[in-house]
CSV table of C-alpha atoms and ligand atoms in Angstrom, one decimal:
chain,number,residue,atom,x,y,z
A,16,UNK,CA,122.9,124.7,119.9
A,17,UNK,CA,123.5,125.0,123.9
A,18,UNK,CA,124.1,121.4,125.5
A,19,UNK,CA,121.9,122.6,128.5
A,20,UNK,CA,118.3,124.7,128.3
A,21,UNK,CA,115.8,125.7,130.4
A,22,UNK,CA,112.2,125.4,128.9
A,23,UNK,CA,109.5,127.6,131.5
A,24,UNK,CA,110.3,125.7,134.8
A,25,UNK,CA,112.3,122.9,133.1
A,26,UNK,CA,115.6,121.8,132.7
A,27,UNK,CA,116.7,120.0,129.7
A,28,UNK,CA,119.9,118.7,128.4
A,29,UNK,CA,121.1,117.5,124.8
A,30,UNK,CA,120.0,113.7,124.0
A,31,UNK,CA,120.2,113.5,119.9
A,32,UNK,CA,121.8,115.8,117.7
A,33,UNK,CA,120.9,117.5,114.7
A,34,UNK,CA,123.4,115.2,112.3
A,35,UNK,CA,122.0,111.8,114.2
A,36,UNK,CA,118.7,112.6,113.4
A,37,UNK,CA,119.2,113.7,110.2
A,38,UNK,CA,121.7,110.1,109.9
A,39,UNK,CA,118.2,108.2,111.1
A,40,UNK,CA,116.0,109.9,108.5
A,41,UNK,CA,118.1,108.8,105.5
A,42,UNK,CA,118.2,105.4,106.6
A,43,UNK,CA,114.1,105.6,107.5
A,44,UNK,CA,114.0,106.9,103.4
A,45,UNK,CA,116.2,104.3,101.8
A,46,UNK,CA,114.0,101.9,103.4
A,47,UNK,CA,110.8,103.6,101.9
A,48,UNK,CA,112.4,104.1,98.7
A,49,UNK,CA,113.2,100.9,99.2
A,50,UNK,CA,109.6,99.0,100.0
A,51,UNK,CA,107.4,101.4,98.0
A,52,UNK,CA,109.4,101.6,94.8
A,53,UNK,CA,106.7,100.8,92.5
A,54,UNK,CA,104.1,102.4,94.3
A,55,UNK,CA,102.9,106.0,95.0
A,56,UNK,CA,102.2,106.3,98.8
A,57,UNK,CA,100.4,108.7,100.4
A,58,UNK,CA,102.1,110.3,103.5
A,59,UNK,CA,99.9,111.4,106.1
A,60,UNK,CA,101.5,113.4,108.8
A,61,UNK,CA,100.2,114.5,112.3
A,62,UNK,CA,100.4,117.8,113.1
A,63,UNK,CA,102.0,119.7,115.1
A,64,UNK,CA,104.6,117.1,116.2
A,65,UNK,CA,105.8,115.5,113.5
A,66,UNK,CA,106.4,118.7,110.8
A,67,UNK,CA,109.9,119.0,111.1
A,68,UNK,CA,110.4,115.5,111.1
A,69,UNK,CA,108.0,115.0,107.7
A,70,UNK,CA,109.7,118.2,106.5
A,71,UNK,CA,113.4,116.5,106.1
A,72,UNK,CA,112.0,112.7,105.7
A,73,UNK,CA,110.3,114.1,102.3
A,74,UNK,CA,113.1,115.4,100.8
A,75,UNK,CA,115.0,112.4,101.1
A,76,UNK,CA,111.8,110.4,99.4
A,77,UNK,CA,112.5,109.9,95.7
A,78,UNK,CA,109.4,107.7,94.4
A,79,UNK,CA,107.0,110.0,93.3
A,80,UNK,CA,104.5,110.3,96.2
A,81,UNK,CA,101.3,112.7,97.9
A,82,UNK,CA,101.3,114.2,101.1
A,83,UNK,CA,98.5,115.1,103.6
A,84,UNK,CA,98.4,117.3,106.9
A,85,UNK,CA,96.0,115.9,109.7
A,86,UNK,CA,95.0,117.4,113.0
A,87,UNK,CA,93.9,115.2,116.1
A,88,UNK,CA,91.1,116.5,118.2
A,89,UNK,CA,90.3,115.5,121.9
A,90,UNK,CA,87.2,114.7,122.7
A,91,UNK,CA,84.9,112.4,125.4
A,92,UNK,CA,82.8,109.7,123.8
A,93,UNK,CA,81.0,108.7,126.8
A,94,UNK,CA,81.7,109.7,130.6
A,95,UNK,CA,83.6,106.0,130.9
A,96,UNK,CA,85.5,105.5,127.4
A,97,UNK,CA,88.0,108.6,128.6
A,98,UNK,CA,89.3,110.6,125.7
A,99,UNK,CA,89.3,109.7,121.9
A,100,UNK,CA,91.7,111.6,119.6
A,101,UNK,CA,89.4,112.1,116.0
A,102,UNK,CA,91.6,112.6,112.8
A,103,UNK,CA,90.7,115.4,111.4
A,104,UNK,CA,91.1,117.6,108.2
A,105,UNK,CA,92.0,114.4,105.6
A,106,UNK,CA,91.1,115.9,102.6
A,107,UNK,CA,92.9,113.7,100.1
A,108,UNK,CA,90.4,109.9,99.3
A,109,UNK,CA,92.6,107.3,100.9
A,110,UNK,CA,90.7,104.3,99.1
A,111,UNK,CA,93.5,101.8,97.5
A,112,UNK,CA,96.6,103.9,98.3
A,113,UNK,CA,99.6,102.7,100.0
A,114,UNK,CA,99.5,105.5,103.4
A,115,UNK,CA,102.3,105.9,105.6
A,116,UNK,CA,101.6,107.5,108.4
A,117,UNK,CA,104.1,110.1,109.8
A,118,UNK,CA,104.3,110.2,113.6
A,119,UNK,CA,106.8,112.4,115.9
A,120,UNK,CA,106.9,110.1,118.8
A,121,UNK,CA,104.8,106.8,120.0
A,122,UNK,CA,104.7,106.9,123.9
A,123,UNK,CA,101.9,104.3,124.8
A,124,UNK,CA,100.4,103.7,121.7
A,125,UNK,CA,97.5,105.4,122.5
A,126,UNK,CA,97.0,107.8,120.0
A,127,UNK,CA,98.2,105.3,117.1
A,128,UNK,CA,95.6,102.9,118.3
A,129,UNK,CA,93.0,105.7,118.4
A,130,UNK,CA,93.7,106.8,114.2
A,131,UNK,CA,94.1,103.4,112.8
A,132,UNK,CA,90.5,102.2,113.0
A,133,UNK,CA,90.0,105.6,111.4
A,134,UNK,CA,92.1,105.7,108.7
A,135,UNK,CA,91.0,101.8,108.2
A,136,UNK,CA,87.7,103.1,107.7
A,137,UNK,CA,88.3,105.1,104.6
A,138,UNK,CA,89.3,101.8,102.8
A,139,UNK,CA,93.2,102.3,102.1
A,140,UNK,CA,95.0,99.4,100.2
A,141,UNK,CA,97.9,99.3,103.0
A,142,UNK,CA,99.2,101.5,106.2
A,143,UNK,CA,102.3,101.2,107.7
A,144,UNK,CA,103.7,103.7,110.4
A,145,UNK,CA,106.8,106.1,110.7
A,146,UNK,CA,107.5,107.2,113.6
A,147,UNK,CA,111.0,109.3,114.6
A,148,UNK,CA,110.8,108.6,118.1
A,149,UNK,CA,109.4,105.2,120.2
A,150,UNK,CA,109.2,104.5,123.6
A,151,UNK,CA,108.7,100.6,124.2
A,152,UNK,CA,109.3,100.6,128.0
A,153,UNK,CA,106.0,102.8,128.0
A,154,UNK,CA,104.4,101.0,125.6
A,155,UNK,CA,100.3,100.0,126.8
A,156,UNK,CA,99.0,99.3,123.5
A,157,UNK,CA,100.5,97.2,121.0
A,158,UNK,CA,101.5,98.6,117.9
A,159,UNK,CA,103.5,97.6,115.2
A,160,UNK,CA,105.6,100.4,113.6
A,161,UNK,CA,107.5,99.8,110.3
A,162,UNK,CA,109.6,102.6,110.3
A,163,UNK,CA,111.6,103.8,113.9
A,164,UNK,CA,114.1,106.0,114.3
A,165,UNK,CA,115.2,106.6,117.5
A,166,UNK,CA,114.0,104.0,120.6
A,167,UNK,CA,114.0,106.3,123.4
A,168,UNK,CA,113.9,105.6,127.8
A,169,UNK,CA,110.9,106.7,129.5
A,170,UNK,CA,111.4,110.8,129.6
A,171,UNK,CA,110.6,113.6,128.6
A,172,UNK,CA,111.6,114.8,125.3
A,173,UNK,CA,111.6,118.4,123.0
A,174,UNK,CA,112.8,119.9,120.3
A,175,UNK,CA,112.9,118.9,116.5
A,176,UNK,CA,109.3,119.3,116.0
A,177,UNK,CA,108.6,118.2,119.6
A,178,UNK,CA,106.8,120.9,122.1
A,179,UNK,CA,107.3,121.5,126.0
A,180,UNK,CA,103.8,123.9,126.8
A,181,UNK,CA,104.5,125.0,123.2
A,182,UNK,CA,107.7,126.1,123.7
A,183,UNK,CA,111.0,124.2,121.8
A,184,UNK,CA,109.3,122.5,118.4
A,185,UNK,CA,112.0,125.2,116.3
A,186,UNK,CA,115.2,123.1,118.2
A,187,UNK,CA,117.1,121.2,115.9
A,188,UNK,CA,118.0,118.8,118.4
A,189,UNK,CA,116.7,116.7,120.6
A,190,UNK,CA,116.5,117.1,124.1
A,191,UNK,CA,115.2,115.1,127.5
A,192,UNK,CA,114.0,116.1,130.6
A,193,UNK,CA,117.2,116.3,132.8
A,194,UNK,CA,117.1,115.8,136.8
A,195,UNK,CA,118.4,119.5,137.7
B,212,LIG,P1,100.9,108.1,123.0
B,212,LIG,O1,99.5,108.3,122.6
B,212,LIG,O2,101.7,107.1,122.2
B,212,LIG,O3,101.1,107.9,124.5
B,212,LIG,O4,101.6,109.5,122.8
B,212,LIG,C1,101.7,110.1,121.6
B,212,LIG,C2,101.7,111.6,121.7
B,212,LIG,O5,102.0,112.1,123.0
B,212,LIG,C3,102.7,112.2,120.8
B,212,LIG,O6,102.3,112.4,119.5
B,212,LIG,C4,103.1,113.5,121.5
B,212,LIG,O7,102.3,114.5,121.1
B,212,LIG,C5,102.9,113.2,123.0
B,212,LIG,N1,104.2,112.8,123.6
B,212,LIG,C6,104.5,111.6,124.1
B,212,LIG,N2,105.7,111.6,124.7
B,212,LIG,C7,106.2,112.8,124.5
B,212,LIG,C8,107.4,113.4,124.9
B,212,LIG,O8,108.4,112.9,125.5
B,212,LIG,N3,107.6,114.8,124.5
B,212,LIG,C9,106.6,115.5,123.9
B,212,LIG,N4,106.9,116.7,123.6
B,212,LIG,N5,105.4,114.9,123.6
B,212,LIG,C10,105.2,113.6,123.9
């Protein structure tokens, strides 16, 4: 893959290779098989983001284990609450199971602060987060994630799942925003 690309009117340049990300996967998975080796958790992973990152994290999961797809959807509560991102399309009952959610990057903790009241709601017995990228110098909302792979600066990033105008989620590396 080129070190350099230009996504529409961006410029980007390599930040994390294929083999590093794939290095930072096996270690998020031993830890999983690891913590939930006598349990059977239930992976819930938000779409679009974090497919690719879901995709090779679950074939390095050896417990036996579900897996569910979820959506979020934008929306305004009131004029004054600004905009709340609603889980949708959980089909699987999350009462007593052991969910993980699987998250492509945590920027200010928005979003994760946004579905965790929700997926409280439906009762589960624990929920821990895995997320492949995390920002904590942009960090607004605290959030306690179990499973990192990458911390990351403050920029930009696409590729490996990761979308610039939805252009770049098929990269199999990382890249960042670069000055050009
Ligand atoms: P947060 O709510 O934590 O600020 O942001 C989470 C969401 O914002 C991610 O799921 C992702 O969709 C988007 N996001 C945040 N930072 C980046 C980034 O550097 N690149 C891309 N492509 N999306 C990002």
């Amino acid at each position: 893959m080129p070190e350099e690309l230009k996504i529409k009117d961006l410029h980007f340049s390599k930040f994390i290779n294929s083999d590093k990300i794939q290095t930072a996967i096996k270690e998020i998975a031993y830890l999983i098989n690891r913590d939930y080796k006598d349990k059977n958790p239930l992976f819930l992973v938000i779409l679009n983001g974090a497919f690719m990152f879901a995709s090779d994290l679950l074939k390095c999961v050896e417990i036996p284990c579900e897996v569910s797809f979820v959506k979020l959807k934008s929306y305004h509560k009131t004029e004054s609450s600004g905009v709340i991102k609603k889980l949708i399309g959980i089909e699987h009952d999350l009462s007593n199971k052991d969910i993980i959610i699987v998250e492509d990057i945590v920027d200010s903790g928005r979003t994760i602060n946004d579905v965790l009241p929700q997926i409280n709601s439906l009762n589960p017995k624990s929920i821990k987060i895995a997320t492949l990228l995390y920002k904590p110098m942009s960090i607004e909302h605290e959030v306690d994630l179990a499973f990192i792979g990458f911390e990351i600066p403050d920029a930009f990033v696409v590729g490996y799942g990761l979308d610039y105008d939805g252009l770049g989620r098929n990269l199999q590396d990382i890249y960042q925003l670069s000055e050009k």
